[in-house]
């Protein structure tokens, strides 16, 4: 008898059946992403507060920092910043040491999901290098802030592990842990607003 094929898809709350090995844009819904990310904990759940600090909350913070540092940037790149960790709604958030241990397999799955998500929301499959660097910078600032304010790192540890070029941006940023439902709603609303802004920015034919 042939070997039984392993299931590689997940049933989403929207009713979609998402194939993790061959994801397609048609099976991706913002409601599923917002819900999943709002319930995926950053830092393996090792954060202070009555609720986990979610990937959705982190993504909102990264987009806020990205926009603050790049106020003239087009809404399409703000959406790219907001969705920078979107694949984690199905594959979870792995801390860096675990990602390194898993190697290329995790990275390949992340990349396939990223491409499908970008196609679903009209983003380029390949983000320009200059934009990638700006998003990464905002991501690192967020990680530095999270490490000290909620993840138990000392300022010295965080400074060594998450070096950033603009220390001043940290001065008035504060993380507040919120219930997942509130974060889910804001994430979905933010995506919808940015999609609306992108549509409005398109030239009239």
Tab-separated table of C-alpha atoms in Angstrom:
chain	number	residue	atom	x	y	z
A	1	UNK	CA	0.000	0.000	0.000
A	2	UNK	CA	1.248	3.506	-0.751
A	3	UNK	CA	2.313	5.568	2.241
A	4	UNK	CA	-0.496	7.680	3.628
A	5	UNK	CA	-0.045	11.314	2.624
A	6	UNK	CA	0.336	13.628	5.585
A	7	UNK	CA	-2.204	16.425	5.928
A	8	UNK	CA	-0.565	19.749	5.107
A	9	UNK	CA	-3.577	22.041	5.308
A	10	UNK	CA	-5.353	23.856	8.097
A	11	UNK	CA	-9.039	24.673	8.343
A	12	UNK	CA	-9.441	28.382	9.047
A	13	UNK	CA	-12.318	29.939	10.976
A	14	UNK	CA	-13.482	31.639	7.762
A	15	UNK	CA	-14.053	28.161	6.341
A	16	UNK	CA	-11.031	28.357	4.051
A	17	UNK	CA	-8.714	25.360	3.771
A	18	UNK	CA	-5.172	26.726	3.674
A	19	UNK	CA	-2.514	24.447	2.206
A	20	UNK	CA	0.675	25.260	4.110
A	21	UNK	CA	2.900	23.716	1.433
A	22	UNK	CA	1.157	25.371	-1.499
A	23	UNK	CA	-0.806	28.394	-0.208
A	24	UNK	CA	-2.876	30.393	-2.656
A	25	UNK	CA	-4.167	33.969	-2.301
A	26	UNK	CA	-7.783	32.822	-2.646
A	27	UNK	CA	-7.573	30.949	0.677
A	28	UNK	CA	-6.265	33.916	2.644
A	29	UNK	CA	-8.666	36.178	4.530
A	30	UNK	CA	-7.804	39.182	6.676
A	31	UNK	CA	-10.181	37.991	9.403
A	32	UNK	CA	-8.168	34.758	9.732
A	33	UNK	CA	-4.874	36.658	9.849
A	34	UNK	CA	-6.129	39.165	12.423
A	35	UNK	CA	-7.590	36.415	14.604
A	36	UNK	CA	-4.556	34.155	14.372
A	37	UNK	CA	-1.991	36.880	15.055
A	38	UNK	CA	-4.016	38.230	17.991
A	39	UNK	CA	-3.715	34.839	19.670
A	40	UNK	CA	-0.068	34.078	18.837
A	41	UNK	CA	2.222	35.133	21.685
A	42	UNK	CA	5.548	36.889	21.156
A	43	UNK	CA	8.563	35.896	23.247
A	44	UNK	CA	7.120	32.370	23.715
A	45	UNK	CA	4.586	33.923	26.080
A	46	UNK	CA	7.286	35.024	28.541
A	47	UNK	CA	5.966	38.554	28.957
A	48	UNK	CA	4.458	40.520	31.805
A	49	UNK	CA	0.741	41.223	31.916
A	50	UNK	CA	-2.620	39.513	32.157
A	51	UNK	CA	-2.694	38.655	28.450
A	52	UNK	CA	0.026	37.477	26.072
A	53	UNK	CA	1.758	40.127	24.011
A	54	UNK	CA	0.627	39.073	20.566
A	55	UNK	CA	2.162	39.209	17.120
A	56	UNK	CA	-0.778	41.386	16.071
A	57	UNK	CA	0.076	43.942	18.774
A	58	UNK	CA	3.734	43.808	17.752
A	59	UNK	CA	2.793	44.318	14.088
A	60	UNK	CA	0.708	47.375	14.925
A	61	UNK	CA	3.652	48.814	16.860
A	62	UNK	CA	6.079	48.131	13.996
A	63	UNK	CA	3.766	49.865	11.516
A	64	UNK	CA	3.410	52.820	13.908
A	65	UNK	CA	7.196	53.149	14.272
A	66	UNK	CA	7.735	52.682	10.520
A	67	UNK	CA	5.230	55.437	9.708
A	68	UNK	CA	6.647	57.711	12.385
A	69	UNK	CA	10.180	57.371	10.999
A	70	UNK	CA	9.017	57.551	7.363
A	71	UNK	CA	5.986	59.898	7.380
A	72	UNK	CA	6.010	60.440	3.606
A	73	UNK	CA	6.029	56.749	2.743
A	74	UNK	CA	3.197	55.473	0.547
A	75	UNK	CA	0.420	53.472	2.264
A	76	UNK	CA	1.395	50.353	0.316
A	77	UNK	CA	4.648	50.169	2.280
A	78	UNK	CA	2.855	50.837	5.564
A	79	UNK	CA	0.709	47.803	4.741
A	80	UNK	CA	3.871	45.811	4.049
A	81	UNK	CA	5.144	46.815	7.497
A	82	UNK	CA	1.871	45.827	9.158
A	83	UNK	CA	1.904	42.425	7.432
A	84	UNK	CA	5.622	41.740	7.908
A	85	UNK	CA	4.922	38.833	10.294
A	86	UNK	CA	1.576	37.782	8.790
A	87	UNK	CA	2.624	34.150	8.021
A	88	UNK	CA	2.844	33.582	11.758
A	89	UNK	CA	-0.950	33.404	11.909
A	90	UNK	CA	-0.565	29.766	10.889
A	91	UNK	CA	3.071	28.829	11.553
A	92	UNK	CA	3.429	30.633	14.880
A	93	UNK	CA	6.116	32.950	16.180
A	94	UNK	CA	9.456	31.259	16.689
A	95	UNK	CA	12.168	32.969	18.705
A	96	UNK	CA	15.408	33.416	16.756
A	97	UNK	CA	17.295	30.462	18.331
A	98	UNK	CA	14.472	28.088	17.332
A	99	UNK	CA	14.342	29.459	13.780
A	100	UNK	CA	18.074	28.874	13.463
A	101	UNK	CA	17.689	25.285	14.684
A	102	UNK	CA	14.842	24.535	12.251
A	103	UNK	CA	16.836	25.860	9.325
A	104	UNK	CA	15.653	26.199	5.735
A	105	UNK	CA	12.358	24.313	6.056
A	106	UNK	CA	10.772	26.928	8.315
A	107	UNK	CA	12.142	29.742	6.157
A	108	UNK	CA	10.752	28.192	2.960
A	109	UNK	CA	7.272	27.821	4.451
A	110	UNK	CA	7.383	31.411	5.705
A	111	UNK	CA	8.395	32.615	2.251
A	112	UNK	CA	5.603	30.725	0.460
A	113	UNK	CA	3.001	32.121	2.827
A	114	UNK	CA	4.431	35.646	2.505
A	115	UNK	CA	4.161	35.525	-1.291
A	116	UNK	CA	0.546	34.301	-1.140
A	117	UNK	CA	-0.381	36.981	1.429
A	118	UNK	CA	1.268	39.722	-0.629
A	119	UNK	CA	-0.605	38.620	-3.738
A	120	UNK	CA	-3.875	38.527	-1.820
A	121	UNK	CA	-3.510	42.141	-0.712
A	122	UNK	CA	-1.877	43.588	-3.812
A	123	UNK	CA	1.647	43.927	-2.472
A	124	UNK	CA	4.694	43.120	-4.600
A	125	UNK	CA	5.956	39.592	-3.979
A	126	UNK	CA	9.403	41.118	-3.542
A	127	UNK	CA	9.569	44.227	-1.356
A	128	UNK	CA	12.261	46.752	-2.432
A	129	UNK	CA	15.465	46.407	-0.410
A	130	UNK	CA	15.281	49.998	0.851
A	131	UNK	CA	11.778	49.396	2.245
A	132	UNK	CA	12.802	46.056	3.741
A	133	UNK	CA	15.604	47.785	5.619
A	134	UNK	CA	13.236	50.425	6.999
A	135	UNK	CA	10.741	47.787	8.126
A	136	UNK	CA	13.555	45.788	9.724
A	137	UNK	CA	14.719	48.910	11.541
A	138	UNK	CA	11.204	49.480	12.937
A	139	UNK	CA	11.016	45.794	13.856
A	140	UNK	CA	14.288	46.000	15.784
A	141	UNK	CA	13.174	49.132	17.633
A	142	UNK	CA	9.976	47.297	18.596
A	143	UNK	CA	11.956	44.269	19.795
A	144	UNK	CA	14.237	46.489	21.874
A	145	UNK	CA	11.228	48.176	23.479
A	146	UNK	CA	9.445	44.886	24.135
A	147	UNK	CA	12.558	43.267	25.581
A	148	UNK	CA	12.921	45.908	28.300
A	149	UNK	CA	9.302	46.854	28.998
A	150	UNK	CA	7.630	43.430	29.050
A	151	UNK	CA	10.075	40.556	28.401
A	152	UNK	CA	12.359	40.834	31.431
A	153	UNK	CA	15.599	41.887	29.701
A	154	UNK	CA	17.861	44.408	31.391
A	155	UNK	CA	18.533	47.607	29.403
A	156	UNK	CA	22.125	46.485	28.918
A	157	UNK	CA	21.121	43.086	27.544
A	158	UNK	CA	18.565	44.616	25.211
A	159	UNK	CA	21.020	47.214	23.944
A	160	UNK	CA	23.569	44.505	23.150
A	161	UNK	CA	21.105	42.070	21.534
A	162	UNK	CA	18.935	44.614	19.708
A	163	UNK	CA	21.188	47.501	18.625
A	164	UNK	CA	19.412	50.423	17.001
A	165	UNK	CA	20.669	53.627	15.400
A	166	UNK	CA	17.958	55.945	16.720
A	167	UNK	CA	17.745	55.727	20.519
A	168	UNK	CA	15.554	58.835	20.787
A	169	UNK	CA	12.550	57.119	19.232
A	170	UNK	CA	12.283	54.929	22.363
A	171	UNK	CA	11.724	57.825	24.725
A	172	UNK	CA	7.930	58.178	24.430
A	173	UNK	CA	6.890	54.716	23.265
A	174	UNK	CA	5.032	52.563	25.756
A	175	UNK	CA	3.667	49.049	25.397
A	176	UNK	CA	0.236	48.335	26.812
A	177	UNK	CA	-1.023	44.759	26.966
A	178	UNK	CA	-4.615	44.475	25.757
A	179	UNK	CA	-7.191	41.691	25.401
A	180	UNK	CA	-6.796	39.715	22.143
A	181	UNK	CA	-10.249	40.727	20.893
A	182	UNK	CA	-9.335	44.434	21.025
A	183	UNK	CA	-6.049	43.851	19.221
A	184	UNK	CA	-7.740	41.650	16.612
A	185	UNK	CA	-10.267	44.380	15.837
A	186	UNK	CA	-7.619	47.106	15.525
A	187	UNK	CA	-5.402	44.963	13.309
A	188	UNK	CA	-8.253	44.136	10.911
A	189	UNK	CA	-9.392	47.764	10.885
A	190	UNK	CA	-5.860	49.006	10.168
A	191	UNK	CA	-5.463	46.648	7.204
A	192	UNK	CA	-8.834	47.752	5.802
A	193	UNK	CA	-7.941	51.436	6.214
A	194	UNK	CA	-4.579	51.027	4.499
A	195	UNK	CA	-6.165	49.105	1.617
A	196	UNK	CA	-8.634	51.979	1.283
A	197	UNK	CA	-5.776	54.516	1.315
A	198	UNK	CA	-3.887	52.512	-1.321
A	199	UNK	CA	-6.955	52.420	-3.542
A	200	UNK	CA	-7.480	56.178	-3.164
A	201	UNK	CA	-3.826	56.824	-4.037
A	202	UNK	CA	-4.130	55.030	-7.382
A	203	UNK	CA	-4.143	57.371	-10.388
A	204	UNK	CA	-7.512	57.834	-12.064
A	205	UNK	CA	-7.554	56.264	-15.530
